[in-house]
PDB file of C-alpha atoms in Angstrom:
ATOM      1  CA  UNK I   9      -3.485  26.776  97.559  1.00  0.00           C
ATOM      2  CA  UNK I  10      -1.762  26.764  94.167  1.00  0.00           C
ATOM      3  CA  UNK I  11      -3.226  26.662  90.667  1.00  0.00           C
ATOM      4  CA  UNK I  12      -1.090  24.989  88.003  1.00  0.00           C
ATOM      5  CA  UNK I  13      -2.014  25.207  84.338  1.00  0.00           C
ATOM      6  CA  UNK I  14      -1.063  22.375  81.971  1.00  0.00           C
ATOM      7  CA  UNK I  15      -1.361  22.331  78.207  1.00  0.00           C
ATOM      8  CA  UNK I  16      -2.120  18.749  77.102  1.00  0.00           C
ATOM      9  CA  UNK I  17      -1.692  18.472  73.347  1.00  0.00           C
ATOM     10  CA  UNK I  18      -3.320  15.045  72.933  1.00  0.00           C
ATOM     11  CA  UNK I  19      -6.327  15.643  75.209  1.00  0.00           C
ATOM     12  CA  UNK I  20      -9.090  15.931  72.638  1.00  0.00           C
ATOM     13  CA  UNK I  21     -11.997  13.984  74.148  1.00  0.00           C
ATOM     14  CA  UNK I  22     -13.416  12.983  77.555  1.00  0.00           C
ATOM     15  CA  UNK I  23     -11.632   9.629  77.329  1.00  0.00           C
ATOM     16  CA  UNK I  24      -8.267  11.334  77.944  1.00  0.00           C
ATOM     17  CA  UNK I  25      -9.842  13.395  80.710  1.00  0.00           C
ATOM     18  CA  UNK I  26     -10.905  10.218  82.480  1.00  0.00           C
ATOM     19  CA  UNK I  27      -7.410   8.728  82.191  1.00  0.00           C
ATOM     20  CA  UNK I  28      -5.899  11.850  83.751  1.00  0.00           C
ATOM     21  CA  UNK I  29      -8.440  11.829  86.593  1.00  0.00           C
ATOM     22  CA  UNK I  30      -7.653   8.192  87.348  1.00  0.00           C
ATOM     23  CA  UNK I  31      -3.902   8.774  87.154  1.00  0.00           C
ATOM     24  CA  UNK I  32      -4.093  11.615  89.664  1.00  0.00           C
ATOM     25  CA  UNK I  33      -6.460   9.729  91.946  1.00  0.00           C
ATOM     26  CA  UNK I  34      -4.843   9.200  95.319  1.00  0.00           C
ATOM     27  CA  UNK I  35      -2.756  12.400  95.353  1.00  0.00           C
ATOM     28  CA  UNK I  36      -4.214  13.951  98.473  1.00  0.00           C
ATOM     29  CA  UNK I  37      -2.869  17.437  97.830  1.00  0.00           C
ATOM     30  CA  UNK I  38      -5.145  17.881  94.803  1.00  0.00           C
ATOM     31  CA  UNK I  39      -8.296  19.799  95.700  1.00  0.00           C
ATOM     32  CA  UNK I  40      -9.849  20.095  92.242  1.00  0.00           C
ATOM     33  CA  UNK I  41      -9.250  19.433  88.543  1.00  0.00           C
ATOM     34  CA  UNK I  42     -10.727  21.824  85.983  1.00  0.00           C
ATOM     35  CA  UNK I  43     -10.639  20.521  82.388  1.00  0.00           C
ATOM     36  CA  UNK I  44     -10.945  22.702  79.284  1.00  0.00           C
ATOM     37  CA  UNK I  45     -10.997  20.074  76.505  1.00  0.00           C
ATOM     38  CA  UNK I  46     -11.634  22.420  73.532  1.00  0.00           C
ATOM     39  CA  UNK I  47      -8.445  24.352  74.373  1.00  0.00           C
ATOM     40  CA  UNK I  48      -6.567  21.259  75.676  1.00  0.00           C
ATOM     41  CA  UNK I  49      -5.927  22.823  79.081  1.00  0.00           C
ATOM     42  CA  UNK I  50      -6.019  21.464  82.618  1.00  0.00           C
ATOM     43  CA  UNK I  51      -6.058  23.553  85.800  1.00  0.00           C
ATOM     44  CA  UNK I  52      -4.885  21.667  88.901  1.00  0.00           C
ATOM     45  CA  UNK I  53      -5.714  23.187  92.289  1.00  0.00           C
ATOM     46  CA  UNK I  54      -3.406  21.692  94.872  1.00  0.00           C
ATOM     47  CA  UNK I  55      -1.445  22.116  98.099  1.00  0.00           C
ATOM     48  CA  UNK I  56       2.076  20.812  97.480  1.00  0.00           C
ATOM     49  CA  UNK I  57       3.271  17.598  95.778  1.00  0.00           C
ATOM     50  CA  UNK I  58       3.964  19.647  92.656  1.00  0.00           C
ATOM     51  CA  UNK I  59       6.566  17.267  91.212  1.00  0.00           C
ATOM     52  CA  UNK I  60       4.421  14.174  91.827  1.00  0.00           C
ATOM     53  CA  UNK I  61       1.499  15.763  89.991  1.00  0.00           C
ATOM     54  CA  UNK I  62       3.707  16.771  87.071  1.00  0.00           C
ATOM     55  CA  UNK I  63       5.363  13.343  86.812  1.00  0.00           C
ATOM     56  CA  UNK I  64       2.004  11.542  86.937  1.00  0.00           C
ATOM     57  CA  UNK I  65       0.602  13.591  84.058  1.00  0.00           C
ATOM     58  CA  UNK I  66       3.768  13.266  81.956  1.00  0.00           C
ATOM     59  CA  UNK I  67       3.756   9.471  82.373  1.00  0.00           C
ATOM     60  CA  UNK I  68       0.540   9.257  80.343  1.00  0.00           C
ATOM     61  CA  UNK I  69       2.360  10.458  77.227  1.00  0.00           C
ATOM     62  CA  UNK I  70      -0.308  12.963  76.214  1.00  0.00           C
ATOM     63  CA  UNK I  71       2.145  15.716  75.264  1.00  0.00           C
ATOM     64  CA  UNK I  72       1.637  17.664  78.492  1.00  0.00           C
ATOM     65  CA  UNK I  73       3.654  20.720  79.470  1.00  0.00           C
ATOM     66  CA  UNK I  74       3.353  23.234  82.292  1.00  0.00           C
ATOM     67  CA  UNK I  75       2.252  26.731  81.360  1.00  0.00           C
ATOM     68  CA  UNK I  76       2.145  28.446  84.739  1.00  0.00           C
ATOM     69  CA  UNK I  77       1.804  28.050  88.501  1.00  0.00           C
ATOM     70  CA  UNK I  78       0.310  30.723  90.721  1.00  0.00           C
ATOM     71  CA  UNK I  79      -1.315  31.226  94.068  1.00  0.00           C
ATOM     72  CA  UNK I  80      -5.083  30.705  94.184  1.00  0.00           C
ATOM     73  CA  UNK I  81      -7.575  31.614  96.849  1.00  0.00           C
ATOM     74  CA  UNK I  82      -9.142  28.735  98.761  1.00  0.00           C
ATOM     75  CA  UNK I  83     -12.279  27.736  96.950  1.00  0.00           C
ATOM     76  CA  UNK I  84     -15.204  25.452  97.647  1.00  0.00           C
ATOM     77  CA  UNK I  85     -15.424  23.107  94.723  1.00  0.00           C
ATOM     78  CA  UNK I  86     -18.702  21.460  93.900  1.00  0.00           C
ATOM     79  CA  UNK I  87     -18.798  18.000  92.360  1.00  0.00           C
ATOM     80  CA  UNK I  88     -21.563  17.220  89.928  1.00  0.00           C
ATOM     81  CA  UNK I  89     -24.089  14.900  91.537  1.00  0.00           C
ATOM     82  CA  UNK I  90     -25.067  13.587  88.140  1.00  0.00           C
ATOM     83  CA  UNK I  91     -21.539  12.717  87.000  1.00  0.00           C
ATOM     84  CA  UNK I  92     -21.878   8.998  87.672  1.00  0.00           C
ATOM     85  CA  UNK I  93     -25.183   8.853  85.796  1.00  0.00           C
ATOM     86  CA  UNK I  94     -23.601  10.593  82.806  1.00  0.00           C
ATOM     87  CA  UNK I  95     -20.665   8.183  82.823  1.00  0.00           C
ATOM     88  CA  UNK I  96     -23.116   5.278  82.712  1.00  0.00           C
ATOM     89  CA  UNK I  97     -24.883   6.981  79.800  1.00  0.00           C
ATOM     90  CA  UNK I  98     -21.755   7.456  77.683  1.00  0.00           C
ATOM     91  CA  UNK I  99     -20.525   3.984  78.626  1.00  0.00           C
ATOM     92  CA  UNK I 100     -23.813   2.543  77.382  1.00  0.00           C
ATOM     93  CA  UNK I 101     -23.674   4.513  74.125  1.00  0.00           C
ATOM     94  CA  UNK I 102     -20.062   3.524  73.401  1.00  0.00           C
ATOM     95  CA  UNK I 103     -20.583  -0.145  74.239  1.00  0.00           C
ATOM     96  CA  UNK I 104     -23.801  -0.317  72.212  1.00  0.00           C
ATOM     97  CA  UNK I 105     -22.006   1.064  69.157  1.00  0.00           C
ATOM     98  CA  UNK I 106     -19.118  -1.320  69.735  1.00  0.00           C
ATOM     99  CA  UNK I 107     -21.601  -4.178  69.344  1.00  0.00           C
ATOM    100  CA  UNK I 108     -23.394  -2.550  66.402  1.00  0.00           C
ATOM    101  CA  UNK I 109     -20.227  -1.724  64.474  1.00  0.00           C
ATOM    102  CA  UNK I 110     -18.606  -5.073  65.198  1.00  0.00           C
ATOM    103  CA  UNK I 111     -21.693  -6.955  63.972  1.00  0.00           C
ATOM    104  CA  UNK I 112     -22.249  -4.803  60.888  1.00  0.00           C
ATOM    105  CA  UNK I 113     -18.513  -4.777  60.140  1.00  0.00           C
ATOM    106  CA  UNK I 114     -18.371  -8.565  60.099  1.00  0.00           C
ATOM    107  CA  UNK I 115     -21.579  -8.921  58.071  1.00  0.00           C
ATOM    108  CA  UNK I 116     -20.612  -6.244  55.524  1.00  0.00           C
ATOM    109  CA  UNK I 117     -16.982  -7.335  55.308  1.00  0.00           C
ATOM    110  CA  UNK I 118     -15.690  -3.898  56.401  1.00  0.00           C
ATOM    111  CA  UNK I 119     -12.469  -3.782  58.431  1.00  0.00           C
ATOM    112  CA  UNK I 120     -13.004  -0.053  58.901  1.00  0.00           C
ATOM    113  CA  UNK I 121     -16.184  -0.677  60.892  1.00  0.00           C
ATOM    114  CA  UNK I 122     -14.553  -3.493  62.859  1.00  0.00           C
ATOM    115  CA  UNK I 123     -11.622  -1.239  63.748  1.00  0.00           C
ATOM    116  CA  UNK I 124     -13.933   1.645  64.695  1.00  0.00           C
ATOM    117  CA  UNK I 125     -15.887  -0.722  66.937  1.00  0.00           C
ATOM    118  CA  UNK I 126     -12.680  -1.445  68.864  1.00  0.00           C
ATOM    119  CA  UNK I 127     -12.130   2.293  69.259  1.00  0.00           C
ATOM    120  CA  UNK I 128     -15.614   2.489  70.799  1.00  0.00           C
ATOM    121  CA  UNK I 129     -14.697  -0.435  73.047  1.00  0.00           C
ATOM    122  CA  UNK I 130     -11.551   1.416  74.131  1.00  0.00           C
ATOM    123  CA  UNK I 131     -13.631   4.374  75.314  1.00  0.00           C
ATOM    124  CA  UNK I 132     -15.966   1.947  77.086  1.00  0.00           C
ATOM    125  CA  UNK I 133     -12.973   0.530  78.945  1.00  0.00           C
ATOM    126  CA  UNK I 134     -11.954   3.976  80.166  1.00  0.00           C
ATOM    127  CA  UNK I 135     -15.435   4.881  81.412  1.00  0.00           C
ATOM    128  CA  UNK I 136     -15.860   1.392  82.859  1.00  0.00           C
ATOM    129  CA  UNK I 137     -12.632   1.588  84.833  1.00  0.00           C
ATOM    130  CA  UNK I 138     -13.881   4.792  86.433  1.00  0.00           C
ATOM    131  CA  UNK I 139     -17.272   3.339  87.318  1.00  0.00           C
ATOM    132  CA  UNK I 140     -16.536  -0.239  88.330  1.00  0.00           C
ATOM    133  CA  UNK I 141     -13.577   0.755  90.493  1.00  0.00           C
ATOM    134  CA  UNK I 142     -15.422   3.506  92.365  1.00  0.00           C
ATOM    135  CA  UNK I 143     -14.730   3.121  96.032  1.00  0.00           C
ATOM    136  CA  UNK I 144     -11.943   0.656  95.343  1.00  0.00           C
ATOM    137  CA  UNK I 145      -8.227   1.088  95.874  1.00  0.00           C
ATOM    138  CA  UNK I 146      -5.825   2.582  93.357  1.00  0.00           C
ATOM    139  CA  UNK I 147      -4.202  -0.841  93.056  1.00  0.00           C
ATOM    140  CA  UNK I 148      -7.534  -2.317  91.966  1.00  0.00           C
ATOM    141  CA  UNK I 149      -8.014   0.396  89.351  1.00  0.00           C
ATOM    142  CA  UNK I 150      -4.538  -0.200  87.958  1.00  0.00           C
ATOM    143  CA  UNK I 151      -5.136  -3.946  87.763  1.00  0.00           C
ATOM    144  CA  UNK I 152      -8.363  -3.408  85.802  1.00  0.00           C
ATOM    145  CA  UNK I 153      -6.575  -0.911  83.536  1.00  0.00           C
ATOM    146  CA  UNK I 154      -3.812  -3.398  82.728  1.00  0.00           C
ATOM    147  CA  UNK I 155      -6.317  -6.113  81.837  1.00  0.00           C
ATOM    148  CA  UNK I 156      -8.265  -3.708  79.618  1.00  0.00           C
ATOM    149  CA  UNK I 157      -5.114  -2.466  77.903  1.00  0.00           C
ATOM    150  CA  UNK I 158      -3.743  -5.928  77.097  1.00  0.00           C
ATOM    151  CA  UNK I 159      -7.150  -7.149  75.884  1.00  0.00           C
ATOM    152  CA  UNK I 160      -7.415  -4.143  73.586  1.00  0.00           C
ATOM    153  CA  UNK I 161      -3.938  -4.742  72.137  1.00  0.00           C
ATOM    154  CA  UNK I 162      -4.709  -8.416  71.458  1.00  0.00           C
ATOM    155  CA  UNK I 163      -7.891  -7.515  69.580  1.00  0.00           C
ATOM    156  CA  UNK I 164      -6.074  -4.842  67.565  1.00  0.00           C
ATOM    157  CA  UNK I 165      -3.285  -7.239  66.579  1.00  0.00           C
ATOM    158  CA  UNK I 166      -5.824  -9.838  65.442  1.00  0.00           C
ATOM    159  CA  UNK I 167      -7.609  -7.153  63.425  1.00  0.00           C
ATOM    160  CA  UNK I 168      -4.384  -5.904  61.845  1.00  0.00           C
ATOM    161  CA  UNK I 169      -3.451  -9.465  60.856  1.00  0.00           C
ATOM    162  CA  UNK I 170      -6.844  -9.813  59.158  1.00  0.00           C
ATOM    163  CA  UNK I 171      -6.201  -6.567  57.261  1.00  0.00           C
ATOM    164  CA  UNK I 172      -2.923  -7.992  55.933  1.00  0.00           C
ATOM    165  CA  UNK I 173      -4.612 -11.259  54.957  1.00  0.00           C
ATOM    166  CA  UNK I 174      -7.286  -9.421  52.999  1.00  0.00           C
ATOM    167  CA  UNK I 175      -4.778  -7.054  51.427  1.00  0.00           C
ATOM    168  CA  UNK I 176      -2.827  -9.895  49.826  1.00  0.00           C
ATOM    169  CA  UNK I 177      -5.827 -12.126  49.152  1.00  0.00           C
ATOM    170  CA  UNK I 178      -8.867 -11.928  46.917  1.00  0.00           C
ATOM    171  CA  UNK I 179     -11.737 -10.697  49.060  1.00  0.00           C
ATOM    172  CA  UNK I 180     -15.204  -9.438  48.180  1.00  0.00           C
ATOM    173  CA  UNK I 181     -15.852  -5.725  48.355  1.00  0.00           C
ATOM    174  CA  UNK I 182     -17.319  -4.481  51.642  1.00  0.00           C
ATOM    175  CA  UNK I 183     -20.838  -3.081  51.527  1.00  0.00           C
ATOM    176  CA  UNK I 184     -20.097   0.642  51.211  1.00  0.00           C
ATOM    177  CA  UNK I 185     -23.664   1.726  52.077  1.00  0.00           C
ATOM    178  CA  UNK I 186     -23.489  -0.098  55.416  1.00  0.00           C
ATOM    179  CA  UNK I 187     -20.111   1.505  56.136  1.00  0.00           C
ATOM    180  CA  UNK I 188     -21.442   4.991  55.473  1.00  0.00           C
ATOM    181  CA  UNK I 189     -24.798   4.686  57.265  1.00  0.00           C
ATOM    182  CA  UNK I 190     -23.436   2.999  60.408  1.00  0.00           C
ATOM    183  CA  UNK I 191     -20.521   5.463  60.629  1.00  0.00           C
ATOM    184  CA  UNK I 192     -22.899   8.417  60.377  1.00  0.00           C
ATOM    185  CA  UNK I 193     -24.852   7.073  63.351  1.00  0.00           C
ATOM    186  CA  UNK I 194     -21.572   6.469  65.228  1.00  0.00           C
ATOM    187  CA  UNK I 195     -20.579  10.055  64.461  1.00  0.00           C
ATOM    188  CA  UNK I 196     -23.846  11.265  65.973  1.00  0.00           C
ATOM    189  CA  UNK I 197     -23.306   9.053  69.034  1.00  0.00           C
ATOM    190  CA  UNK I 198     -19.833  10.493  69.638  1.00  0.00           C
ATOM    191  CA  UNK I 199     -21.213  13.998  69.312  1.00  0.00           C
ATOM    192  CA  UNK I 200     -23.908  13.234  71.898  1.00  0.00           C
ATOM    193  CA  UNK I 201     -21.332  11.795  74.320  1.00  0.00           C
ATOM    194  CA  UNK I 202     -19.096  14.844  73.997  1.00  0.00           C
ATOM    195  CA  UNK I 203     -22.051  17.180  74.456  1.00  0.00           C
ATOM    196  CA  UNK I 204     -23.335  15.430  77.569  1.00  0.00           C
ATOM    197  CA  UNK I 205     -19.932  15.254  79.237  1.00  0.00           C
ATOM    198  CA  UNK I 206     -18.986  18.828  78.479  1.00  0.00           C
ATOM    199  CA  UNK I 207     -22.363  20.173  79.508  1.00  0.00           C
ATOM    200  CA  UNK I 208     -21.970  18.503  82.901  1.00  0.00           C
ATOM    201  CA  UNK I 209     -18.685  20.310  83.657  1.00  0.00           C
ATOM    202  CA  UNK I 210     -19.938  23.846  83.609  1.00  0.00           C
ATOM    203  CA  UNK I 211     -22.985  26.046  83.328  1.00  0.00           C
ATOM    204  CA  UNK I 212     -21.373  27.677  80.300  1.00  0.00           C
ATOM    205  CA  UNK I 213     -21.856  26.404  76.770  1.00  0.00           C
ATOM    206  CA  UNK I 214     -18.441  24.767  76.285  1.00  0.00           C
ATOM    207  CA  UNK I 215     -19.656  22.554  73.532  1.00  0.00           C
ATOM    208  CA  UNK I 216     -18.632  24.002  70.160  1.00  0.00           C
ATOM    209  CA  UNK I 217     -18.458  22.477  66.703  1.00  0.00           C
ATOM    210  CA  UNK I 218     -14.693  22.914  66.610  1.00  0.00           C
ATOM    211  CA  UNK I 219     -14.341  20.740  69.698  1.00  0.00           C
ATOM    212  CA  UNK I 220     -16.298  17.890  68.119  1.00  0.00           C
ATOM    213  CA  UNK I 221     -14.216  17.880  64.953  1.00  0.00           C
ATOM    214  CA  UNK I 222     -10.920  17.784  66.885  1.00  0.00           C
ATOM    215  CA  UNK I 223     -11.968  14.563  68.541  1.00  0.00           C
ATOM    216  CA  UNK I 224     -10.127  11.451  67.388  1.00  0.00           C
ATOM    217  CA  UNK I 225     -13.354   9.484  67.493  1.00  0.00           C
ATOM    218  CA  UNK I 226     -15.073  11.885  65.136  1.00  0.00           C
ATOM    219  CA  UNK I 227     -12.089  11.929  62.766  1.00  0.00           C
ATOM    220  CA  UNK I 228     -12.180   8.128  62.670  1.00  0.00           C
ATOM    221  CA  UNK I 229     -15.908   8.141  61.872  1.00  0.00           C
ATOM    222  CA  UNK I 230     -15.324  10.575  59.026  1.00  0.00           C
ATOM    223  CA  UNK I 231     -12.440   8.420  57.811  1.00  0.00           C
ATOM    224  CA  UNK I 232     -14.660   5.328  57.620  1.00  0.00           C
ATOM    225  CA  UNK I 233     -17.351   7.279  55.780  1.00  0.00           C
ATOM    226  CA  UNK I 234     -14.767   8.504  53.266  1.00  0.00           C
ATOM    227  CA  UNK I 235     -13.369   4.993  52.876  1.00  0.00           C
ATOM    228  CA  UNK I 236     -16.865   3.666  52.172  1.00  0.00           C
ATOM    229  CA  UNK I 237     -17.406   6.214  49.419  1.00  0.00           C
ATOM    230  CA  UNK I 238     -13.988   5.416  47.911  1.00  0.00           C
ATOM    231  CA  UNK I 239     -14.752   1.691  47.975  1.00  0.00           C
ATOM    232  CA  UNK I 240     -17.790   2.366  45.786  1.00  0.00           C
ATOM    233  CA  UNK I 241     -16.034   4.866  43.541  1.00  0.00           C
ATOM    234  CA  UNK I 242     -12.825   2.887  42.978  1.00  0.00           C
ATOM    235  CA  UNK I 243     -14.490  -0.530  43.097  1.00  0.00           C
ATOM    236  CA  UNK I 244     -11.709  -1.652  45.459  1.00  0.00           C
ATOM    237  CA  UNK I 245     -11.462  -2.795  49.082  1.00  0.00           C
ATOM    238  CA  UNK I 246      -8.127  -0.977  49.557  1.00  0.00           C
ATOM    239  CA  UNK I 247      -9.600   2.218  51.116  1.00  0.00           C
ATOM    240  CA  UNK I 248     -11.442   0.109  53.705  1.00  0.00           C
ATOM    241  CA  UNK I 249      -8.297  -1.853  54.546  1.00  0.00           C
ATOM    242  CA  UNK I 250      -6.190   1.305  54.802  1.00  0.00           C
ATOM    243  CA  UNK I 251      -8.587   3.051  57.209  1.00  0.00           C
ATOM    244  CA  UNK I 252      -8.894  -0.187  59.177  1.00  0.00           C
ATOM    245  CA  UNK I 253      -5.104  -0.424  59.559  1.00  0.00           C
ATOM    246  CA  UNK I 254      -4.858   3.212  60.651  1.00  0.00           C
ATOM    247  CA  UNK I 255      -7.584   2.815  63.271  1.00  0.00           C
ATOM    248  CA  UNK I 256      -6.044  -0.389  64.629  1.00  0.00           C
ATOM    249  CA  UNK I 257      -2.804   1.546  65.179  1.00  0.00           C
ATOM    250  CA  UNK I 258      -4.763   4.272  67.024  1.00  0.00           C
ATOM    251  CA  UNK I 259      -6.454   1.595  69.154  1.00  0.00           C
ATOM    252  CA  UNK I 260      -3.044   0.221  70.157  1.00  0.00           C
ATOM    253  CA  UNK I 261      -1.888   3.749  71.053  1.00  0.00           C
ATOM    254  CA  UNK I 262      -4.967   4.148  73.252  1.00  0.00           C
ATOM    255  CA  UNK I 263      -4.236   0.806  74.911  1.00  0.00           C
ATOM    256  CA  UNK I 264      -0.674   1.926  75.653  1.00  0.00           C
ATOM    257  CA  UNK I 265      -2.072   5.014  77.403  1.00  0.00           C
ATOM    258  CA  UNK I 266      -4.302   2.815  79.536  1.00  0.00           C
ATOM    259  CA  UNK I 267      -1.321   0.599  80.387  1.00  0.00           C
ATOM    260  CA  UNK I 268       0.670   3.669  81.430  1.00  0.00           C
ATOM    261  CA  UNK I 269      -2.069   4.431  83.937  1.00  0.00           C
ATOM    262  CA  UNK I 270      -1.865   0.843  85.180  1.00  0.00           C
ATOM    263  CA  UNK I 271       1.841   1.036  86.007  1.00  0.00           C
TER     264      UNK I 271
END
């Protein structure tokens, strides 16, 4: 058995981990995948099909590169019996905050919250693909991934168009207090999801503060909080529109990754 180490520059949360797992699903030579998200590393234990594994990971566009390949002793790998339950938990948290942020974003007039809600929906798609396609064929998973990716892009384009409309029109200021409070709760939710998923992978305490703050989701939450404070300070809706536009671009990038899996 061989052990190949990949460095994956853009793997900064469990959402990317799930995409990689789904992409490599069906390669029979793979015995085990060991993810180290804080250090952006992936260990692949496999017997052959080296080039297929490498090509599959590179197709996701996550900035992956091979560090080393070496012989590894045959090992008995244990799968977490509670993994499916945890996936349902994080799916529920992400989808709940998609609804909360979408509703509060519309009511408060904040495009930052609306955009962040779509980012939560994107993570829900990734976890949902894993769960709803369990036991199904790889073709079925890819079909679901394509539908999710295109739906996400359509929503992001609509949101970006609304940002442009508000930028050139006279719109009321978003409610900055709602932006800040809701984003703080979303920040806590993302931290809980990361903690639960990382805790399930190992008996060691992988979860560190540095890992949380390298997560795109957490950075987005902090961006919306900052935008909310700037809206109040500058008495302008521009900070909200700017963060909304940035997040919509990130949502499209996430959708493209999902579509790459669906190819």
